[in-house]
PDB file of C-alpha atoms in Angstrom:
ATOM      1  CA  UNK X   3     113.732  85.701 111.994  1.00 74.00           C
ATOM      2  CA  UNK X   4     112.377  87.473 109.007  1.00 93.00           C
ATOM      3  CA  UNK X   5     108.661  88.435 108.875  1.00 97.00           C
ATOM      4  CA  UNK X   6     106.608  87.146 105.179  1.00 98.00           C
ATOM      5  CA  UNK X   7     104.425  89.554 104.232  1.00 98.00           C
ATOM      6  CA  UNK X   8     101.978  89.805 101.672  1.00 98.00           C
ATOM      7  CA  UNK X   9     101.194  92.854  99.947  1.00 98.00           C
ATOM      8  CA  UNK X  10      98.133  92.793  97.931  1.00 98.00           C
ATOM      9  CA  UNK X  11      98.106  95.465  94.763  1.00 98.00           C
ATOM     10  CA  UNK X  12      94.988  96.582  92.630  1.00 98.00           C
ATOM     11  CA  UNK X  13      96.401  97.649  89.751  1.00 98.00           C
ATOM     12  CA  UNK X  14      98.840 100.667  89.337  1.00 98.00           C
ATOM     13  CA  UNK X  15      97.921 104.302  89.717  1.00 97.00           C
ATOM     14  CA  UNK X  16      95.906 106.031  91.921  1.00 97.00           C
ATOM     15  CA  UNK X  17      92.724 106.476  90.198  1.00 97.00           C
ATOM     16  CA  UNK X  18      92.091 103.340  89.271  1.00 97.00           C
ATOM     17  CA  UNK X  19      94.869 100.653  90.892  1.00 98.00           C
ATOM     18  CA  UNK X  20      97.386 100.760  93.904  1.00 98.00           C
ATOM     19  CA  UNK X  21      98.577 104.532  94.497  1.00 98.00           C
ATOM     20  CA  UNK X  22     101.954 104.338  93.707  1.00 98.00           C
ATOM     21  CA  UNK X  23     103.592 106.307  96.513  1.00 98.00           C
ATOM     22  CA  UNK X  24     101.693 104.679  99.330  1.00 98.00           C
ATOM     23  CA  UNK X  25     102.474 100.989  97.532  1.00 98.00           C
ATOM     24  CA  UNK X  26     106.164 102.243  97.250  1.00 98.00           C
ATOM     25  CA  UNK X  27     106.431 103.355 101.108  1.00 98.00           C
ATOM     26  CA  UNK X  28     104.937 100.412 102.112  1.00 98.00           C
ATOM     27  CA  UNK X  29     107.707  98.114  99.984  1.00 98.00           C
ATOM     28  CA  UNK X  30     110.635 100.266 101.471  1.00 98.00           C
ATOM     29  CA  UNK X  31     109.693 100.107 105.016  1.00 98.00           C
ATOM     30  CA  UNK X  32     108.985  96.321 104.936  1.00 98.00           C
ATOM     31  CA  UNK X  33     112.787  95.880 103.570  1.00 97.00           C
ATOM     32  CA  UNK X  34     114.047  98.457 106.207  1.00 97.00           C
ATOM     33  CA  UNK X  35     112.628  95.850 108.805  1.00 96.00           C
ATOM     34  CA  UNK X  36     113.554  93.025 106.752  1.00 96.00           C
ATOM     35  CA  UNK X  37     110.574  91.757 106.052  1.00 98.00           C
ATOM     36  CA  UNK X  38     110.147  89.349 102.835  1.00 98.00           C
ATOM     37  CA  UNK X  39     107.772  90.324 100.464  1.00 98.00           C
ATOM     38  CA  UNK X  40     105.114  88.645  98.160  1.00 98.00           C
ATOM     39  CA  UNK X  41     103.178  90.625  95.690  1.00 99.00           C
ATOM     40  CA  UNK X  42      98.973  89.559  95.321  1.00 99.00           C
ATOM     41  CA  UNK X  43      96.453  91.072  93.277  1.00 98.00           C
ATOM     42  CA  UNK X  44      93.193  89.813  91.965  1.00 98.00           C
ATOM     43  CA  UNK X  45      93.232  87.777  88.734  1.00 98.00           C
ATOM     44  CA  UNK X  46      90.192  90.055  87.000  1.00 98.00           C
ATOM     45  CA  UNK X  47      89.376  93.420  84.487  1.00 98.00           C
ATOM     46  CA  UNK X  48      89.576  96.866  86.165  1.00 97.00           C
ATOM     47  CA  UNK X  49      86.358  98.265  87.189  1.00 96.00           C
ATOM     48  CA  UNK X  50      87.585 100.633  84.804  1.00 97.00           C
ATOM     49  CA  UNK X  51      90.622 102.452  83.616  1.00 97.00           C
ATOM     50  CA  UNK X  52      91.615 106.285  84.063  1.00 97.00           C
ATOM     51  CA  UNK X  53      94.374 108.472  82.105  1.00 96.00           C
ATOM     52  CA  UNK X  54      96.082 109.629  84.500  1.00 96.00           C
ATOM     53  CA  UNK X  55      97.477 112.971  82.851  1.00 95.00           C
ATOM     54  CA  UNK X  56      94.178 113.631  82.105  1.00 95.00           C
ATOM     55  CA  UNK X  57      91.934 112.279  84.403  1.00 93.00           C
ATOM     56  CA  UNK X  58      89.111 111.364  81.585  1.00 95.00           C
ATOM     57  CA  UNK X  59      88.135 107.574  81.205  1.00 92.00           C
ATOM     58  CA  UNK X  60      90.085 105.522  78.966  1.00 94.00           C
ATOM     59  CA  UNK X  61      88.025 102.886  77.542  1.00 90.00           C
ATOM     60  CA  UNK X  62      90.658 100.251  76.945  1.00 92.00           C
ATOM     61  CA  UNK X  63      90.162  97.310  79.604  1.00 95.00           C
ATOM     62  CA  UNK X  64      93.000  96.615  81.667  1.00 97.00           C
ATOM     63  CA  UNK X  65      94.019  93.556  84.276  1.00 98.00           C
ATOM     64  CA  UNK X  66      94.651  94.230  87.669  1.00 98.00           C
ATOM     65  CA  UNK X  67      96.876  91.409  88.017  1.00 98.00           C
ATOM     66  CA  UNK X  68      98.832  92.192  85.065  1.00 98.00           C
ATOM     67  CA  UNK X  69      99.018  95.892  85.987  1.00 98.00           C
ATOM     68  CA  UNK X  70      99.924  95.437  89.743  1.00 98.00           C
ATOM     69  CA  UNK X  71     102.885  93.573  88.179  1.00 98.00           C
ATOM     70  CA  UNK X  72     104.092  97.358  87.170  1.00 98.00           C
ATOM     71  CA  UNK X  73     104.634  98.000  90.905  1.00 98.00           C
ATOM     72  CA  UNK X  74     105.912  94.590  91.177  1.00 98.00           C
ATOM     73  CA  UNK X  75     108.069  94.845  89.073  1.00 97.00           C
ATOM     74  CA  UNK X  76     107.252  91.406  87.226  1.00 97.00           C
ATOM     75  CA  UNK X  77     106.368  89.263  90.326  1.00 97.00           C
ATOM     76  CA  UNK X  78     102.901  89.247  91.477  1.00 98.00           C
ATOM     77  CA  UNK X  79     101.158  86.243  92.355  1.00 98.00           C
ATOM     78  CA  UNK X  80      97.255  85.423  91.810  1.00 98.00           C
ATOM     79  CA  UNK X  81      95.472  86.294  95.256  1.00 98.00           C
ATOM     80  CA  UNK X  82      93.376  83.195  94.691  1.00 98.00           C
ATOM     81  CA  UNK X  83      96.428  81.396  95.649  1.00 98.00           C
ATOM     82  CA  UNK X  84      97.220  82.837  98.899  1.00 98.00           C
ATOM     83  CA  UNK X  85      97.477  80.894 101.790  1.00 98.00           C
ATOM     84  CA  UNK X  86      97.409  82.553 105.507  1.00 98.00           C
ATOM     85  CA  UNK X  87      99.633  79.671 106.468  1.00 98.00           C
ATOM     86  CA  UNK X  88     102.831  81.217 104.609  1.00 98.00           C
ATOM     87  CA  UNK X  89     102.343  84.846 105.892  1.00 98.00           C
ATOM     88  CA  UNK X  90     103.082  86.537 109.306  1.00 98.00           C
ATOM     89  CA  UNK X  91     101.085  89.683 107.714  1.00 98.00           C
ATOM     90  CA  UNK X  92      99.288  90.900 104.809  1.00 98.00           C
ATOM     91  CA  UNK X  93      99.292  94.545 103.847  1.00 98.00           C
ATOM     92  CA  UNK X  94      96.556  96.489 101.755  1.00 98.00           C
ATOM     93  CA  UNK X  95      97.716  99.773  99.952  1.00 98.00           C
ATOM     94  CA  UNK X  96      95.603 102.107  99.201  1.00 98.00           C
ATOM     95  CA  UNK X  97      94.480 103.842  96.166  1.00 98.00           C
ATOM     96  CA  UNK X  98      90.387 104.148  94.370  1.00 98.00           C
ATOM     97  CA  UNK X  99      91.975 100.444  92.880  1.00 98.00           C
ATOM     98  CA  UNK X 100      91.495  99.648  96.686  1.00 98.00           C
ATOM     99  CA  UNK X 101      87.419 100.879  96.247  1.00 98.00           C
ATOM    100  CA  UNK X 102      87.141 100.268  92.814  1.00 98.00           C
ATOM    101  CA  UNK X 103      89.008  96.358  92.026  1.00 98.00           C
ATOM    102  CA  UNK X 104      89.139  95.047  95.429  1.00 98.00           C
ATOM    103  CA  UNK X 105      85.834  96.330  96.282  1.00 98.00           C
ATOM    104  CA  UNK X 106      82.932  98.093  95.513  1.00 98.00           C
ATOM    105  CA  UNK X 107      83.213 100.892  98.077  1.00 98.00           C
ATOM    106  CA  UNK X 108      83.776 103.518  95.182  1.00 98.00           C
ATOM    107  CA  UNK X 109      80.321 102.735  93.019  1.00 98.00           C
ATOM    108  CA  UNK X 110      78.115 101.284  95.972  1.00 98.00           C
ATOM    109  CA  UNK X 111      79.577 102.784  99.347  1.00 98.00           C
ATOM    110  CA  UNK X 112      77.717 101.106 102.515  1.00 98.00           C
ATOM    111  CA  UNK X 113      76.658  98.398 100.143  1.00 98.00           C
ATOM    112  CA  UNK X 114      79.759  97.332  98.529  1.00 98.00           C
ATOM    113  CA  UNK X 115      80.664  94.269  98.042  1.00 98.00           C
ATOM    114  CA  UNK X 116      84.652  92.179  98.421  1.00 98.00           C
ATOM    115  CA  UNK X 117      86.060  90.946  96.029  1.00 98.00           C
ATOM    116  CA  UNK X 118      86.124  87.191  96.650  1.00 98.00           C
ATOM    117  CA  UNK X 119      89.764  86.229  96.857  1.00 98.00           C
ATOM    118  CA  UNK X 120      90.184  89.356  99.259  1.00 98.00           C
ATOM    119  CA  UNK X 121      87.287  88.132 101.096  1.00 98.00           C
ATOM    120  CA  UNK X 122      88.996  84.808 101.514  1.00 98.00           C
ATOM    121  CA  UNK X 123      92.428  85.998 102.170  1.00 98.00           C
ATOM    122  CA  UNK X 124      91.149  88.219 105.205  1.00 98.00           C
ATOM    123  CA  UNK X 125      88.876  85.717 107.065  1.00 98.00           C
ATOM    124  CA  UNK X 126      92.013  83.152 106.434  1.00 98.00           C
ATOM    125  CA  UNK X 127      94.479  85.910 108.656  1.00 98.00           C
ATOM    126  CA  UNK X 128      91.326  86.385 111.058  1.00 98.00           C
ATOM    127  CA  UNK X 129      91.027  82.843 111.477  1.00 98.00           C
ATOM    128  CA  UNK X 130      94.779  82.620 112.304  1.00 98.00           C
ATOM    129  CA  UNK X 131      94.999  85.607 114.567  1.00 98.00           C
ATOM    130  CA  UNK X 132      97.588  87.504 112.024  1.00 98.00           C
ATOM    131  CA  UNK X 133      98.142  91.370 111.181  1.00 98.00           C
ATOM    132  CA  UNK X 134      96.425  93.215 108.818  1.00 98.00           C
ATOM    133  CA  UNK X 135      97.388  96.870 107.283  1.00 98.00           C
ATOM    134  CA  UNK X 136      95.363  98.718 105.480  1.00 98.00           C
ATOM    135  CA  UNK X 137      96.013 101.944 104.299  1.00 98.00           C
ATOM    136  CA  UNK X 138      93.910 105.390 102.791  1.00 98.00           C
ATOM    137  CA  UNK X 139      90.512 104.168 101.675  1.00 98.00           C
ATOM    138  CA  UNK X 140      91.441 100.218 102.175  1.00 98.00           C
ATOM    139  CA  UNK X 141      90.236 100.386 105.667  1.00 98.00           C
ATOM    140  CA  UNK X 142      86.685  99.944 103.929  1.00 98.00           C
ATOM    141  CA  UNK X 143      87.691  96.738 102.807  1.00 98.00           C
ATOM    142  CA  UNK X 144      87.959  95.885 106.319  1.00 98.00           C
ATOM    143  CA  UNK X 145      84.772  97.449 107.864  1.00 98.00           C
ATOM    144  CA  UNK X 146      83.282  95.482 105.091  1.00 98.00           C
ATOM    145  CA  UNK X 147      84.301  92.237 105.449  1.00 98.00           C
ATOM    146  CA  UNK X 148      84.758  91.949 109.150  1.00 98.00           C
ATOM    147  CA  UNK X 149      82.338  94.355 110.479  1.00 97.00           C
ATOM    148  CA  UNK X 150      81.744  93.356 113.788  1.00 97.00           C
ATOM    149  CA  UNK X 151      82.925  96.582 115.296  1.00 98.00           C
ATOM    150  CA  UNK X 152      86.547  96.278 113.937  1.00 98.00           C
ATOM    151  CA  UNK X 153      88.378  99.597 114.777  1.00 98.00           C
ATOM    152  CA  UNK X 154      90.227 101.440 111.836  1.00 98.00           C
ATOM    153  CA  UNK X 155      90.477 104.953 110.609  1.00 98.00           C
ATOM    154  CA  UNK X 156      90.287 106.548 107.040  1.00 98.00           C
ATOM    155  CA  UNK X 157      91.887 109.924 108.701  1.00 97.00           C
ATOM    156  CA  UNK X 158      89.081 112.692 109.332  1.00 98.00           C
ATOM    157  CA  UNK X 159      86.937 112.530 106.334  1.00 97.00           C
ATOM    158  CA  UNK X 160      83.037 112.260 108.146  1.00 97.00           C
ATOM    159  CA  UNK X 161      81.106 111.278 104.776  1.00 97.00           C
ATOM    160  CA  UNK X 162      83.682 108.251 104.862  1.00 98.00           C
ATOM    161  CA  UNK X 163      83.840 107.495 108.341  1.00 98.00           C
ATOM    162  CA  UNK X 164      79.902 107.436 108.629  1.00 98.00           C
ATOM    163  CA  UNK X 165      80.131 104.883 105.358  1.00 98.00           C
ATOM    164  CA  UNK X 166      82.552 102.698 107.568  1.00 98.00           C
ATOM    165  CA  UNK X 167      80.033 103.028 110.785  1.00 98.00           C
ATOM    166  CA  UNK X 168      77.045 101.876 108.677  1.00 98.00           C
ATOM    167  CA  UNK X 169      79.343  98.490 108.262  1.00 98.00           C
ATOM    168  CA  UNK X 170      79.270  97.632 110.917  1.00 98.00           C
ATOM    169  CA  UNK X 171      82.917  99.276 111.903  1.00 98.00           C
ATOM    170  CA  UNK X 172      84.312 101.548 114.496  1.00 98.00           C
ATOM    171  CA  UNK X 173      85.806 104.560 113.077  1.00 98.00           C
ATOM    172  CA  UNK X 174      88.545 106.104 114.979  1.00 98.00           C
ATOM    173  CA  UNK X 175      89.935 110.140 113.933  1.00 98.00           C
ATOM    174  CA  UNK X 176      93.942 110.081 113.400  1.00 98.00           C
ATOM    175  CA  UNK X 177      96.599 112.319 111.826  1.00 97.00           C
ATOM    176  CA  UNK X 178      98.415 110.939 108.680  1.00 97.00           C
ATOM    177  CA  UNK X 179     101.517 110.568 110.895  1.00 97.00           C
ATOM    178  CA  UNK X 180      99.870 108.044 112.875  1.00 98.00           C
ATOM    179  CA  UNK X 181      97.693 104.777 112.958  1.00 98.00           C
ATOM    180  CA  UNK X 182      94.823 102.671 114.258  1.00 98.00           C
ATOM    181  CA  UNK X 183      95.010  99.425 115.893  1.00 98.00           C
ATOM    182  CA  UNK X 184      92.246  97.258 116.588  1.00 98.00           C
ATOM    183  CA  UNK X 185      93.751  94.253 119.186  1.00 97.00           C
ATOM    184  CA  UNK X 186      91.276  91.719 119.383  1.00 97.00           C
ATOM    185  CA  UNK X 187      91.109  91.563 115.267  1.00 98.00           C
ATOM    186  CA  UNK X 188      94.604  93.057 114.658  1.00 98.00           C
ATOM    187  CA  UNK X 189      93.629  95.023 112.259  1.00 98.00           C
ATOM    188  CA  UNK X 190      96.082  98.156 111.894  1.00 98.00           C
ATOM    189  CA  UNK X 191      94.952 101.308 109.160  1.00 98.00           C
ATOM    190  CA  UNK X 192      96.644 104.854 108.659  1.00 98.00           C
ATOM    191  CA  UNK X 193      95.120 107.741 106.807  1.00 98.00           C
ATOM    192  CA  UNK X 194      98.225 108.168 104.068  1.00 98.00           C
ATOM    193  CA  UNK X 195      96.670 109.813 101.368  1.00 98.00           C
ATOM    194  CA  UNK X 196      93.411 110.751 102.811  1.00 98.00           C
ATOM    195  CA  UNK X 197      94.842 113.176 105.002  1.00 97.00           C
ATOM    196  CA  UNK X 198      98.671 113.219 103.712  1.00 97.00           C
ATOM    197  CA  UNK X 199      99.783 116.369 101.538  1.00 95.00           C
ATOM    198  CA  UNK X 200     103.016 114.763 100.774  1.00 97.00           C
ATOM    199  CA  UNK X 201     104.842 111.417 101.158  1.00 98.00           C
ATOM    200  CA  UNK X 202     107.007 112.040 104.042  1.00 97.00           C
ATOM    201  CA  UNK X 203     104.094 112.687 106.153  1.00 97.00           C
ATOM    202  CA  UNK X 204     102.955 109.129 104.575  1.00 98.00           C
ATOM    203  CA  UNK X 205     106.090 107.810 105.806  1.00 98.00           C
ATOM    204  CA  UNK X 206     105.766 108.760 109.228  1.00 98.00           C
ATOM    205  CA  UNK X 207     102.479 106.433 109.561  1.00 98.00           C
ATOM    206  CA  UNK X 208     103.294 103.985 107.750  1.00 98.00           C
ATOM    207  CA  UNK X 209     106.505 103.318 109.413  1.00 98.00           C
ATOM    208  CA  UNK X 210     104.791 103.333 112.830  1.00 98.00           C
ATOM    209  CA  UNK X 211     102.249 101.122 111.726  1.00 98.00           C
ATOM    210  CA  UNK X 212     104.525  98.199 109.736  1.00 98.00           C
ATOM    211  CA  UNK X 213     106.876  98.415 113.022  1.00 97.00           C
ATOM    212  CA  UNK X 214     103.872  97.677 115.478  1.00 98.00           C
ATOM    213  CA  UNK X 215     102.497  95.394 113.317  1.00 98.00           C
ATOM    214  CA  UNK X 216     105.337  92.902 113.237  1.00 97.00           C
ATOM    215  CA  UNK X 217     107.136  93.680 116.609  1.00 93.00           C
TER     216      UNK X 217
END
């Protein structure tokens, strides 16, 4: 029977929304398995909005609902609406969206905050004993909001990984071609773009980490 599986988006492009590649590898590997898909994102303004070809500030306010439906491609549903009870999984691209929109990781490290639908939709899976992926920086997301000693990995960075400690989390080292699983939470995280220099290396742990997660 085919897996649902809720990816949740925050925004589009990497420095300041979903990073595009890791979003994109995510989709195709969750059709390769079969997996149906339902897009999420936050209902609320951008912390704030990059050009990209640039990399300067744009001061023009953008939506991260409304721009994760650029990934999307049109169908993205409010994350307020979510409900655990019609998902096997939820998956968490990554992205500074991730640490900016979804969190506060990016502005306030240790002392973020979660966003309050994400906050929701996570202790709804916990509660119900489903999978959770996170990829690149979205493992903070879940050191954050579980704590509790929850296993994950952002790669190798140690500024990051002692940032995830001091929430409460256990960070675990690991190669972009691989991931992190935390059993008793099942939580699952891979590096991707924190440790990735292309996207087939991407592939390799992402792949391994959407197959374990819905075996």
């Amino acid at each position: 029977m085919s897996k649902n599986v809720a990816v949740v988006l925050a925004g589009c492009g990497v420095f300041d929304g979903s990073e595009i590649h890791e979003a994109v590898i995510t989709i195709l590997n969750l059709h390769k398995i079969g997996a149906n898909i339902t897009f999420f994102a936050p209902n609320v303004v951008q912390a704030d909005v990059v050009n990209h070809l640039e990399g300067k500030p744009d001061s023009n306010a953008r939506n991260v609902l409304v721009e994760s439906a650029r990934i999307a491609r049109g169908s993205v549903l409010d994350l307020a609406d979510f409900s655990a009870d019609d998902f096997d999984a939820i998956v968490f691209p990554g992205g500074f969206g991730a640490a900016k929109n979804l969190c506060t990781f990016a502005f306030d490290g240790a002392n973020c905050s979660v966003n309050i639908d994400v906050q929701k939709a996570i202790s709804a899976m916990l509660m119900q004993n489903k999978p959770m992926g996170f990829l690149c920086i979205a493992p903070v997301i879940a050191a954050k909001a579980i704590g509790d000693g929850v296993k994950l990995t952002i790669g190798t960075d140690s500024a990051t990984a002692s940032a995830v400690e001091a929430m409460g989390a256990k960070h675990i080292d690991c190669s972009a071609d691989d991931f992190v699983v935390d059993e008793k939470f099942k939580v699952y995280s891979t590096p991707a773009y924190m440790l990735a220099s292309n996207t087939a290396e991407i592939d390799l742990g992402v792949s391994k980490m959407l197959a374990s997660m819905l075996k």
